[in-house]
Each structure stands twice: as structure tokens, then as C-alpha cells.
Short mmCIF file of C-alpha atoms (C1' of nucleotides) in Angstrom, two decimals:
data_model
loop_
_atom_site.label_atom_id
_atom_site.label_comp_id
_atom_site.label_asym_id
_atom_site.label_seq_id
_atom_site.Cartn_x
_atom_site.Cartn_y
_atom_site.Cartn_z
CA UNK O 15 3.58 2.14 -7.40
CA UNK O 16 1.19 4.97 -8.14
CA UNK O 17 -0.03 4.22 -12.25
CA UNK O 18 1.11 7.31 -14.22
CA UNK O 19 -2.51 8.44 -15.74
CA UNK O 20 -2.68 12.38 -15.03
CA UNK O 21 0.26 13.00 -12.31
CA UNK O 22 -1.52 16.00 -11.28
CA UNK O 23 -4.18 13.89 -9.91
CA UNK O 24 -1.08 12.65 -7.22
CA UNK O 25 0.90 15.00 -6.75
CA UNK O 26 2.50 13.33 -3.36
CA UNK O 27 2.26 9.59 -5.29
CA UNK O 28 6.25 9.44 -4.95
CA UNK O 29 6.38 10.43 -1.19
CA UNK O 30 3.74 8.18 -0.90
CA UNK O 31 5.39 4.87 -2.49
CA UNK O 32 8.21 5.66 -0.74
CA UNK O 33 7.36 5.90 3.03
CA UNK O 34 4.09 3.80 2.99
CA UNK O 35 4.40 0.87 1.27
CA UNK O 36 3.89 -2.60 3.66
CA UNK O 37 5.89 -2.84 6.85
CA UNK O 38 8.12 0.29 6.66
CA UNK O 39 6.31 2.84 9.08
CA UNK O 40 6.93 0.11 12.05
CA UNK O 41 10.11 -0.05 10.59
CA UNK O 42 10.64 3.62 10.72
CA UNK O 43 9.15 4.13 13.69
CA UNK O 44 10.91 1.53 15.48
CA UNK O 45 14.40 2.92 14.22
CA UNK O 46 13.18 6.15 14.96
CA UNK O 47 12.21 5.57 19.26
CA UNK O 48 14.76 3.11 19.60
CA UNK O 49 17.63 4.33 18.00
CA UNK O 50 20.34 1.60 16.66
CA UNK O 51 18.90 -2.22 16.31
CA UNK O 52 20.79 -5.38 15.17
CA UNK O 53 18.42 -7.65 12.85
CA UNK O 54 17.14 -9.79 15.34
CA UNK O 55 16.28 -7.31 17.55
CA UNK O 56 14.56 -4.84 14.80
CA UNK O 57 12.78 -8.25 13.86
CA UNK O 58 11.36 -8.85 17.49
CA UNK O 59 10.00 -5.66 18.17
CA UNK O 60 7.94 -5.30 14.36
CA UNK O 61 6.57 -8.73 14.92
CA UNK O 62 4.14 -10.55 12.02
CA UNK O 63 6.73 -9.56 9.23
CA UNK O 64 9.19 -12.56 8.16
CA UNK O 65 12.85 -12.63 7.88
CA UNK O 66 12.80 -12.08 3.60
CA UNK O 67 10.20 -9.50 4.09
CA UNK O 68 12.01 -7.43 6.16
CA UNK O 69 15.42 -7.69 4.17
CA UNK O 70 13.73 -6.22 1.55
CA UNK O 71 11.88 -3.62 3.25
CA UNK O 72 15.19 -2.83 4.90
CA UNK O 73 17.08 -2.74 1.42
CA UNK O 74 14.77 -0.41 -0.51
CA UNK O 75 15.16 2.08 2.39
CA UNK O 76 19.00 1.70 2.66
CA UNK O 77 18.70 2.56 -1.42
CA UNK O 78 16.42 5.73 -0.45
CA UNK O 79 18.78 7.21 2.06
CA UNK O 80 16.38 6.36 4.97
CA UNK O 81 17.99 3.98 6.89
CA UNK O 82 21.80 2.51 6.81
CA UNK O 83 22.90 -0.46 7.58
CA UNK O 84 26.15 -1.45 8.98
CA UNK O 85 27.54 -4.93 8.81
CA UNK O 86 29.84 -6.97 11.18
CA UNK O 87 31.65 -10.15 9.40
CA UNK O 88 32.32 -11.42 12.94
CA UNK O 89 31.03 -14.98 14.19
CA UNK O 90 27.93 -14.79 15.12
CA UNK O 91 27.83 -11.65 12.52
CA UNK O 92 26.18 -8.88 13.03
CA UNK O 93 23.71 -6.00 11.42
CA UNK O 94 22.93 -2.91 13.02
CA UNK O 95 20.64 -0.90 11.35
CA UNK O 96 19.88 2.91 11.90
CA UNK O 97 17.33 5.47 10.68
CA UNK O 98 19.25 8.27 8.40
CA UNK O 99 18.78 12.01 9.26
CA UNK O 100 16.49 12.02 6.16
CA UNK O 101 14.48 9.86 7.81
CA UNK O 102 13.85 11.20 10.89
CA UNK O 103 12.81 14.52 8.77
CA UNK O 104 10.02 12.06 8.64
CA UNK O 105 8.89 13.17 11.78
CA UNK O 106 6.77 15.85 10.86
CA UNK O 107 4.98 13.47 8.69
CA UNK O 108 4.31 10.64 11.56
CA UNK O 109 3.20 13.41 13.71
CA UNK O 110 0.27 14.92 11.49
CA UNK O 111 -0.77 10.81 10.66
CA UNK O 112 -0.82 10.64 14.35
CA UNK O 113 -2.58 13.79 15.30
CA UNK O 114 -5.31 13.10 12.78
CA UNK O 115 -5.76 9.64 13.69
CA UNK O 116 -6.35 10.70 17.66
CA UNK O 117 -8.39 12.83 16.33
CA UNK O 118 -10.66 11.44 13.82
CA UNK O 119 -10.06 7.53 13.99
CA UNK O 120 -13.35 7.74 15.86
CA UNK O 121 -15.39 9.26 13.59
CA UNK O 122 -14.19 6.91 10.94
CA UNK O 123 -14.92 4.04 13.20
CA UNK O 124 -18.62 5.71 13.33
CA UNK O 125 -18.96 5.63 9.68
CA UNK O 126 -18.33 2.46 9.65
CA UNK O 127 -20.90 1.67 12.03
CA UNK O 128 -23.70 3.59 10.09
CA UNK O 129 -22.58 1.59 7.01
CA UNK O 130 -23.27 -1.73 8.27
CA UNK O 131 -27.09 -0.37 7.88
CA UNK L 15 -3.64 -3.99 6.61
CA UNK L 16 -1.10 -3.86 8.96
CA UNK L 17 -0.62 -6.92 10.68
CA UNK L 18 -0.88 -7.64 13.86
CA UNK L 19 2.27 -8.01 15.56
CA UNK L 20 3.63 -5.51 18.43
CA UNK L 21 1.18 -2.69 17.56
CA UNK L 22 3.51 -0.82 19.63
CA UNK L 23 5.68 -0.77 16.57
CA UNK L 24 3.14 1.30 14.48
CA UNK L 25 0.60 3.22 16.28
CA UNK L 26 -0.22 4.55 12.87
CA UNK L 27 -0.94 1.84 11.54
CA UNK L 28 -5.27 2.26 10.94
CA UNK L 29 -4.60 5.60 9.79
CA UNK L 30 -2.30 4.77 6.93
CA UNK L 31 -4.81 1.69 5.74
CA UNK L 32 -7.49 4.17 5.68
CA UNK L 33 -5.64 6.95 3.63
CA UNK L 34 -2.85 4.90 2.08
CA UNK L 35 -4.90 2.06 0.11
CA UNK L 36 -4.03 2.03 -4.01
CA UNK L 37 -5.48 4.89 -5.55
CA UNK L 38 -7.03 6.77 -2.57
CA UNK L 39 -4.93 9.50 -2.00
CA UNK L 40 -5.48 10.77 -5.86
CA UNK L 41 -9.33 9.85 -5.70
CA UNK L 42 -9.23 12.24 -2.50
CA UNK L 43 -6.99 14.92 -3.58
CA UNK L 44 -9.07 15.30 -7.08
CA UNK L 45 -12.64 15.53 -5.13
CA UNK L 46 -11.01 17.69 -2.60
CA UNK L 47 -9.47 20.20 -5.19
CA UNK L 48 -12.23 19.74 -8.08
CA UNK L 49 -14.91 19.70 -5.64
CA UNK L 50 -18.25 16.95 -6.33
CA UNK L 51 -17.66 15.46 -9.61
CA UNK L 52 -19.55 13.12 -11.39
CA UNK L 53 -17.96 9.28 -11.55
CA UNK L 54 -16.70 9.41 -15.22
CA UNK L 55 -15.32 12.63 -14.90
CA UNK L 56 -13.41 11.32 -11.58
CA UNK L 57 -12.25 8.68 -13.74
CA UNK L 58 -11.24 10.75 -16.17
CA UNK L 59 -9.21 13.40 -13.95
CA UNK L 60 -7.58 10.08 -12.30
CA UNK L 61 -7.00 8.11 -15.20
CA UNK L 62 -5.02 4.80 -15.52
CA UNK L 63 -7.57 2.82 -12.94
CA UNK L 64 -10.73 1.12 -14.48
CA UNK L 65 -14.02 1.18 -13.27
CA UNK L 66 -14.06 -1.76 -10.75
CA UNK L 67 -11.24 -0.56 -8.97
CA UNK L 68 -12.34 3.03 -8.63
CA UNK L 69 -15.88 2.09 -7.81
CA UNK L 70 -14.14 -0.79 -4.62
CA UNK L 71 -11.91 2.73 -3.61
CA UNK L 72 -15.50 4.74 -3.68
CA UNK L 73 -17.32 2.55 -1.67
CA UNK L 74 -14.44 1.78 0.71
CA UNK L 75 -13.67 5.84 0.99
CA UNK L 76 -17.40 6.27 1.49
CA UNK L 77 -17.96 3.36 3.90
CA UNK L 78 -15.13 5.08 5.52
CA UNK L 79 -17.25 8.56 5.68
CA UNK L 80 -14.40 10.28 3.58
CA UNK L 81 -16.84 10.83 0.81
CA UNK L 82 -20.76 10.87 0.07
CA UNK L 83 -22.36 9.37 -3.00
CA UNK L 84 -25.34 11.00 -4.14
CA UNK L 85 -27.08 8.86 -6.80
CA UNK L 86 -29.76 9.81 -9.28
CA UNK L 87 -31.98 6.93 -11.01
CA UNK L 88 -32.18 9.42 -14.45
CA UNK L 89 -31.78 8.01 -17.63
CA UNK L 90 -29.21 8.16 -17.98
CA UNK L 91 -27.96 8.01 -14.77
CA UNK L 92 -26.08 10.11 -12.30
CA UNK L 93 -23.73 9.60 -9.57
CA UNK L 94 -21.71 12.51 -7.77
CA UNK L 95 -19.03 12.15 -5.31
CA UNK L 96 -18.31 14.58 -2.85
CA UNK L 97 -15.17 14.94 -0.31
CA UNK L 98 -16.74 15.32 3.27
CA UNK L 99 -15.52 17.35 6.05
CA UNK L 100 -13.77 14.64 7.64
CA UNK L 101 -12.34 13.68 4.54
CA UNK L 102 -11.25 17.77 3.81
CA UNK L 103 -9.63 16.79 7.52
CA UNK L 104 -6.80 15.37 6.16
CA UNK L 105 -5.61 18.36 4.31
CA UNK L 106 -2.74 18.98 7.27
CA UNK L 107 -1.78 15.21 6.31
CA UNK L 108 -1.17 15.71 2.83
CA UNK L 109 0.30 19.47 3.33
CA UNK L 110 2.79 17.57 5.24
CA UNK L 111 3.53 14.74 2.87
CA UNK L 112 3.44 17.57 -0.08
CA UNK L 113 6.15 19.68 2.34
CA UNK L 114 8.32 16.59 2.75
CA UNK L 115 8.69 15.16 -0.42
CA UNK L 116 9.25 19.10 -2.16
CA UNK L 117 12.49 19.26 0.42
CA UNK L 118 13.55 16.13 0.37
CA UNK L 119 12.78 14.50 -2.74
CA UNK L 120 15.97 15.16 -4.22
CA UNK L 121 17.81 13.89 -1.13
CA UNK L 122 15.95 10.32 -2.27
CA UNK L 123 17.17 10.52 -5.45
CA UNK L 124 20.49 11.16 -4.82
CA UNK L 125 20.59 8.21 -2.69
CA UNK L 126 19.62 6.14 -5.37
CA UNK L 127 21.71 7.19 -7.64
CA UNK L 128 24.47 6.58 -4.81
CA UNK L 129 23.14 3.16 -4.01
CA UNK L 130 23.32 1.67 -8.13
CA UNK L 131 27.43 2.01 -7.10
"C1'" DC Y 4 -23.97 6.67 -17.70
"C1'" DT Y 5 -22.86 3.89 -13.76
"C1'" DG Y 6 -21.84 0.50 -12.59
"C1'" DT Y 7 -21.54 -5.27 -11.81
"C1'" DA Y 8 -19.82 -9.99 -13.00
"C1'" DT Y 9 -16.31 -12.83 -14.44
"C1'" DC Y 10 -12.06 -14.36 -15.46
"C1'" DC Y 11 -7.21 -13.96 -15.42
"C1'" DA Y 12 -2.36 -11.99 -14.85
"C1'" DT Y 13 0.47 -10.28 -11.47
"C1'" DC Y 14 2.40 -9.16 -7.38
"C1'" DT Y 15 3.20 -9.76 -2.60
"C1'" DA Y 16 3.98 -12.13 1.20
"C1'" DG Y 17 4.44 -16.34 3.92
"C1'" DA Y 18 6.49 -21.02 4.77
"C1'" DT Y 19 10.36 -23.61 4.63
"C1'" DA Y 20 14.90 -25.03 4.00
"C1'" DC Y 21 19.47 -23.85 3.64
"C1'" DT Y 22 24.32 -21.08 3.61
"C1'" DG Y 23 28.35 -18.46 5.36
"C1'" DC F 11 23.18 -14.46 13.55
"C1'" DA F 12 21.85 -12.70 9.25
"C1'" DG F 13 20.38 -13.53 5.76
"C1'" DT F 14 19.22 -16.07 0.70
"C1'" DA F 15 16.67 -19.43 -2.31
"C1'" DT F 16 12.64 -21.56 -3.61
"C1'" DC F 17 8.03 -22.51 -3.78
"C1'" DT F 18 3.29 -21.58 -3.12
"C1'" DA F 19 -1.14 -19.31 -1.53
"C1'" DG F 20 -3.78 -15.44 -1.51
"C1'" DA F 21 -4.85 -10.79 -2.49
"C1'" DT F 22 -5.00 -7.16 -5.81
"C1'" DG F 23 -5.73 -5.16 -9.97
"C1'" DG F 24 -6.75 -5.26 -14.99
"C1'" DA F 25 -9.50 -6.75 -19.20
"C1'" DT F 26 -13.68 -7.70 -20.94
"C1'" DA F 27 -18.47 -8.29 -21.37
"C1'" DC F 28 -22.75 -7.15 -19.88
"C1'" DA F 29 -26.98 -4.93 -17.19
"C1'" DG F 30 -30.29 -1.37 -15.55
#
DNA sequence: CTGTATCCATCTAGATACTG
DNA sequence: CAGTATCTAGATGGATACAG
């Protein structure tokens, strides 16, 4: 949550608590390159993040219209989860995080070397 | 941080820790629309974050090369803060997250709203 | 003015156990 | 399998006082 204080300091705070808070740009980006997971699966490929953590990562983007979630009362029962077309209009996004990051993680990585002395 | 896990899962992850931390993105946006400012008047344009927290973001943002600190020893004393050019880098970033969130903001809203039901 | 030092409230996440 | 419930540890941020 951005702090209110002088909103035209942030304009992007909302975008900004909604796609990057903890865990949910692996989860995006899983949904996003590997189309439809169940649970267990979606769990194995993020890695790190528990079981509770990811519900409710999962939940707050099924409330934003990212993701949906679609529920099997079978036995074993089953989730599948899938990103939303909103979300993938996310791509554009991802792409200019990844662009800058191949193209200045280095120089950030040099500043950080320089800092040290 | 991102955690370890798959990094497979979110090859954006070091770029989003090193533009998504608490307060960065308005700290940034301020010194790259205001141009060098002064630290109270940073604080003051930001607002709602006290002084130890916006002095960690300053030194993390600087250790990061994002932004210089230019320090006088007057009485009293002086300290400006300037976006650098790889900080004014990210501009495409937040263009992008600006672009998103003024199309599809409403969309997240609406799915709120939906998901109260 | 530009911070630092300290202490404390809060929030998040992780571990663990358990349910349908 | 797909979670929920509970508890706790650690990190983060805020309040306050103080220093150079």
C-alpha cells in the first residue's frame, strides 16, 4: 500500500500495489507461459512461496480480475487456475521490466560495486 | 527480495526489487519530474514517509546508481538529490505502468466490485 | 537543515498441523 | 489434492529524541 501523502508524487502507486506486491509476477508470469495450472502444479513451478502464501496471492488477483480460478469438488479435488485477458494486457508491462533489466541490470550491478568503496 | 525458488518463474525478479521497494517509485518520479531537490523539499513533495525511511530509500536508490547525493558541510547544511541517467532510464518502465493502469484501471475495479458478490 | 539512534507497533511470511 | 487455522519469527516502517 502506497501512504496517501501528495498522490501526485505516485501517480502509478495503484498499478503498482496491484501487480508488484510479493510473489505475484512469478505468479503471473507462470500463468502467463504456461497457460492453465492446477494448484500443485502452479505451486511447483514458483517454488520458495508456501501453500497459505500463495492462496492469498492467488485470491487478491482472482478479486482484481487477473486471474480466475476454477474449482473441481471431485476426489482428489481439483483447482485450475488461469491468467484473465486483463492480465495478459500485462504483457506490455513485463516486457519494458524485462527490456530494461537486459539492459541496465549491469550497470546497476556496477554501482553497486563502486559503493562498496 | 524475491526468493529463490525456480528463477525461471520470474526472470524479473532483480528488476522489480530495485524499482519496486516502498516508496521508490514516488522518490524517483518526483526527482525525475522536479529535477535535483533538496532533502526536505523531497520530503515535502512525497509526504507521508519520515525521515529514516526516506533517507534508507536514498541511500539504497543511490547505492543503486539511480540517484547522486551531493552534500554540502554549510551551516546549515545542504544535501541535493539528483535522478541520474540510468535512473531517467526507466522512464519507458513507468510510461508503461502509467499506460496500463489509465486503460485498465477501471477493468480492476469493476472486478472488485464483482468479487464483494 | 540533514540526518542518526532507539525503541516499538505492525505486517508479512514461514512452519506446522489439520480438514473436507 | 487443495486448501484453512494457528502460531511465531523476522522484517519493515513509524514515532521520538537527539547530534553535527
Amino acid at each position: 500500500m502506497n501512504d496517501d501523502g501528495p498522490v501526485a508524487a505516485c501517480p502509478i502507486g495503484p498499478v503498482v500495489d496491484i501487480v508488484f506486491s510479493r510473489w505475484t509476477t512469478p505468479i503471473l508470469l507462470t500463468l502467463h507461459n504456461d497457460g492453465r495450472l492446477r494448484f500443485v502444479e502452479l505451486h511447483r513451478r514458483i517454488g520458495g512461496v508456501t501453500a497459505k502464501v500463495l492462496t492469498d496471492r492467488l485470491r487478491r488477483l482472482e478479486r482484481d480480475g487477473l486471474v480466475t480460478r476454477t474449482y473441481f469438488a471431485e476426489v482428489p479435488p481439483r483447482a485450475e487456475y488461469e491468467i484473465t485477458e486483463l492480465g495478459r494486457s500485462l504483457s506490455p508491462v513485463f516486457a519494458s521490466l524485462a527490456a530494461w533489466q537486459s539492459e541496465h541490470l549491469g550497470e546497476v550491478e556496477a554501482a553497486r560495486g563502486r559503493f562498496e568503496a
